[in-house]
């Protein structure tokens, strides 16, 4: 985000914006920006869960005893 001159990190309204909202607010190419975000997320060695932004992301599994809010 910083490379795109977005100061969303720490912004008090960032929790209300989607990636599309942020890209539009900063005149960034949404598709290219989203692709870079996904690349960065995939490169994180501590992030082993599938991305919710991917179209083919599986539905989260509910463990025994947990409620499903889907």
C-alpha positions as a printed Julia matrix, in Angstrom:
70×3 Matrix{Float64}:
   0.0     0.0     0.0
   2.81    2.37    0.81
   4.4     1.77   -2.62
   1.15    3.03   -4.13
   1.2     6.07   -1.83
  -1.8     4.76    0.07
  -1.79    5.65    3.73
  -4.57    3.19    4.48
  -2.56    1.47    7.21
  -3.54    3.37   10.33
  -6.36    5.28    8.63
  -9.4     5.5    10.93
 -11.82    4.57    8.13
  -9.8     1.77    6.53
 -11.98   -0.91    8.12
 -14.94    0.42    6.15
 -13.22    0.27    2.75
 -12.81   -2.66    0.42
  -9.77   -3.06   -1.81
 -11.91   -1.65   -4.63
 -12.81    1.4    -2.52
  -9.16    2.04   -1.67
  -8.07    1.65   -5.29
 -10.77    4.05   -6.47
  -9.99    6.61   -3.75
  -6.32    6.61   -4.74
  -6.82    6.32   -8.53
  -5.02    2.96   -8.61
  -5.65    0.16  -11.08
  -7.77   -2.2    -8.96
  -6.88   -5.39  -10.84
  -3.13   -4.73  -10.73
  -3.27   -3.63   -7.1
  -5.31   -6.7    -6.08
  -2.86   -8.97   -7.89
   0.05   -7.41   -5.99
  -1.8    -7.83   -2.69
  -2.46  -11.51   -3.41
   1.18  -12.03   -4.39
   2.31  -10.47   -1.13
  -0.16  -12.53    0.89
   0.98  -15.75   -0.78
   4.62  -14.89   -0.06
   3.94  -14.59    3.68
   5.37  -17.76    5.26
   2.97  -17.44    8.19
  -0.18  -17.2     6.09
  -1.2   -20.73    5.25
  -4.93  -20.13    4.81
  -6.5   -19.6     1.38
  -7.38  -16.04    0.47
 -10.99  -14.92    0.7
 -10.28  -12.75   -2.35
  -9.75  -15.71   -4.66
 -12.77  -16.78   -6.64
 -12.14  -20.48   -6.03
 -11.45  -20.19   -2.3
 -13.08  -23.06   -0.42
 -15.76  -22.42    2.15
 -14.32  -22.38    5.68
 -14.83  -25.63    7.52
 -16.71  -25.69   10.79
 -15.05  -27.71   13.5
 -17.11  -29.9    15.76
 -18.73  -27.79   18.46
 -18.32  -24.5    16.56
 -21.21  -22.55   15.13
 -21.32  -21.73   11.43
 -22.23  -18.14   10.55
 -22.22  -18.61    6.78
